[in-house]
XYZ file of C-alpha atoms in Angstrom:
167
model
C 0.000 0.000 0.000
C 1.254 3.465 -0.909
C -0.234 6.524 0.703
C 0.606 10.202 0.408
C 0.286 12.567 3.365
C 1.105 16.144 4.292
C 3.236 15.913 7.417
C 6.679 16.458 8.910
C 8.958 13.571 7.925
C 10.773 13.837 11.271
C 7.636 12.794 13.167
C 5.957 10.198 10.936
C 5.552 6.814 12.612
C 7.177 4.049 10.528
C 9.822 1.346 10.794
C 12.302 3.538 8.906
C 12.503 6.902 7.221
C 14.182 7.418 3.866
C 16.570 10.370 3.686
C 17.869 11.597 0.335
C 21.596 12.200 0.761
C 24.817 13.034 -1.027
C 27.653 10.564 -1.480
C 29.056 11.820 1.861
C 25.679 11.404 3.644
C 25.045 15.148 3.649
C 21.452 16.419 3.212
C 20.309 17.210 -0.310
C 17.790 19.911 0.626
C 17.305 22.433 3.439
C 13.926 20.834 4.273
C 15.792 17.716 5.461
C 17.627 19.664 8.150
C 14.610 19.269 10.474
C 15.014 15.491 10.278
C 18.626 15.852 11.368
C 17.830 18.353 14.123
C 15.233 16.033 15.639
C 17.579 13.041 15.242
C 20.132 14.854 17.379
C 23.684 13.873 18.185
C 22.937 10.145 18.042
C 21.710 10.559 14.458
C 24.833 12.476 13.449
C 27.148 10.002 15.146
C 25.921 7.288 12.784
C 25.341 9.329 9.624
C 29.028 9.619 8.750
C 31.276 8.128 6.143
C 34.957 8.536 5.384
C 34.545 7.725 1.712
C 32.141 8.678 -1.034
C 29.265 6.279 -1.520
C 28.002 5.446 -5.003
C 25.109 7.421 -6.431
C 22.213 4.993 -6.648
C 23.106 3.140 -3.468
C 21.351 3.109 -0.091
C 22.732 2.600 3.413
C 21.005 2.000 6.746
C 21.872 3.763 10.003
C 20.147 4.285 13.331
C 17.560 7.009 13.729
C 18.994 8.653 16.818
C 16.199 10.545 18.572
C 13.769 10.262 15.649
C 10.439 8.474 16.057
C 11.841 5.715 13.806
C 14.541 3.238 14.728
C 16.296 3.298 11.345
C 17.138 5.697 8.530
C 17.771 4.538 4.975
C 19.980 7.077 3.211
C 19.248 7.149 -0.530
C 22.386 8.409 -2.282
C 21.171 10.633 -5.137
C 24.046 13.090 -5.683
C 27.838 13.319 -5.439
C 30.394 16.071 -5.937
C 30.766 15.008 -9.575
C 27.318 13.586 -10.370
C 24.186 15.705 -10.096
C 20.667 14.482 -9.454
C 19.340 12.503 -12.430
C 16.320 10.302 -13.037
C 18.608 7.275 -13.376
C 20.462 7.971 -10.126
C 17.197 8.490 -8.229
C 15.706 5.332 -9.792
C 18.712 3.261 -8.710
C 18.693 4.779 -5.207
C 14.965 4.138 -4.783
C 15.395 0.546 -5.945
C 18.288 0.163 -3.457
C 16.074 1.599 -0.693
C 13.443 -1.054 -1.407
C 16.133 -3.752 -1.298
C 17.439 -2.474 2.070
C 13.863 -2.475 3.421
C 13.514 -6.120 2.344
C 16.944 -7.018 3.766
C 15.999 -5.524 7.139
C 12.377 -6.781 6.916
C 10.968 -3.289 7.360
C 7.202 -3.284 6.864
C 6.596 0.491 6.797
C 8.767 3.136 5.131
C 8.199 6.893 5.247
C 9.906 9.009 2.601
C 9.841 12.403 0.959
C 9.608 12.787 -2.798
C 13.144 11.802 -3.823
C 15.160 13.977 -6.178
C 13.475 17.372 -5.869
C 15.097 20.616 -4.794
C 17.336 23.251 -6.308
C 19.031 22.031 -9.469
C 17.253 18.696 -9.311
C 14.129 17.065 -10.751
C 10.803 18.852 -10.911
C 8.100 17.629 -8.540
C 6.217 16.130 -11.482
C 9.277 14.326 -12.831
C 10.213 12.970 -9.389
C 6.623 11.889 -8.659
C 6.389 10.175 -12.053
C 9.629 8.301 -11.402
C 8.637 7.290 -7.862
C 5.231 6.132 -9.065
C 6.853 3.985 -11.751
C 9.419 2.408 -9.404
C 7.158 1.909 -6.385
C 4.341 0.326 -8.386
C 6.622 -1.789 -10.607
C 8.791 -3.265 -7.856
C 6.571 -5.318 -5.564
C 7.652 -5.693 -1.962
C 10.476 -8.201 -1.801
C 9.312 -11.004 0.442
C 6.443 -8.758 1.506
C 8.722 -5.934 2.663
C 7.925 -3.102 2.687
C 4.169 -3.587 2.786
C 3.383 0.094 3.391
C 5.071 3.196 2.002
C 4.083 6.642 3.178
C 5.216 9.462 0.914
C 5.413 12.642 2.963
C 4.840 15.984 1.246
C 5.069 19.492 2.653
C 1.872 20.946 1.136
C -1.531 19.759 -0.027
C -0.655 20.867 -3.571
C 2.425 18.600 -3.563
C 0.306 15.747 -2.193
C -2.164 16.118 -5.066
C 0.613 16.081 -7.684
C 2.204 12.952 -6.211
C -1.140 11.159 -5.885
C -1.889 11.872 -9.553
C 1.269 9.966 -10.580
C 0.456 7.018 -8.319
C -2.988 6.387 -9.827
C -3.068 3.610 -12.383
C -3.653 4.977 -15.870
C -6.600 3.768 -17.937
C -5.754 1.746 -20.996
């Protein structure tokens, strides 16, 4: 089941939250800073890497003081590779694999790949709709995905791309 809500990603109840990140686990948008602030020092202690991670990969860390136990960092940008549909597609697919590996039933995530210099909301929603509806839960995991938007207008756009098309 996929649902779209207007909420604050830092407070959504789920087994894990998905955090778009750079190859060095840095945030990709200012809106994600709230997630890190709420996660606190324990979040930051785990969200570190000494080497660049591959765009299109996903890594799991603890959630610190967040309402969720785990964070899946979706690597969508590096110093040399900007945000692209292909990189976001690979990262989202990797996120779903990590959720299956960890047997996480419920994921909460923002729309991946949006922000300054990145994909438009429509392009990102189209891509997420295609990946999330084409890749069934692996072994039943995840069974629920909550896409968290910041406004009702964003929610409506995302929902439009998740509806099955006629024909």
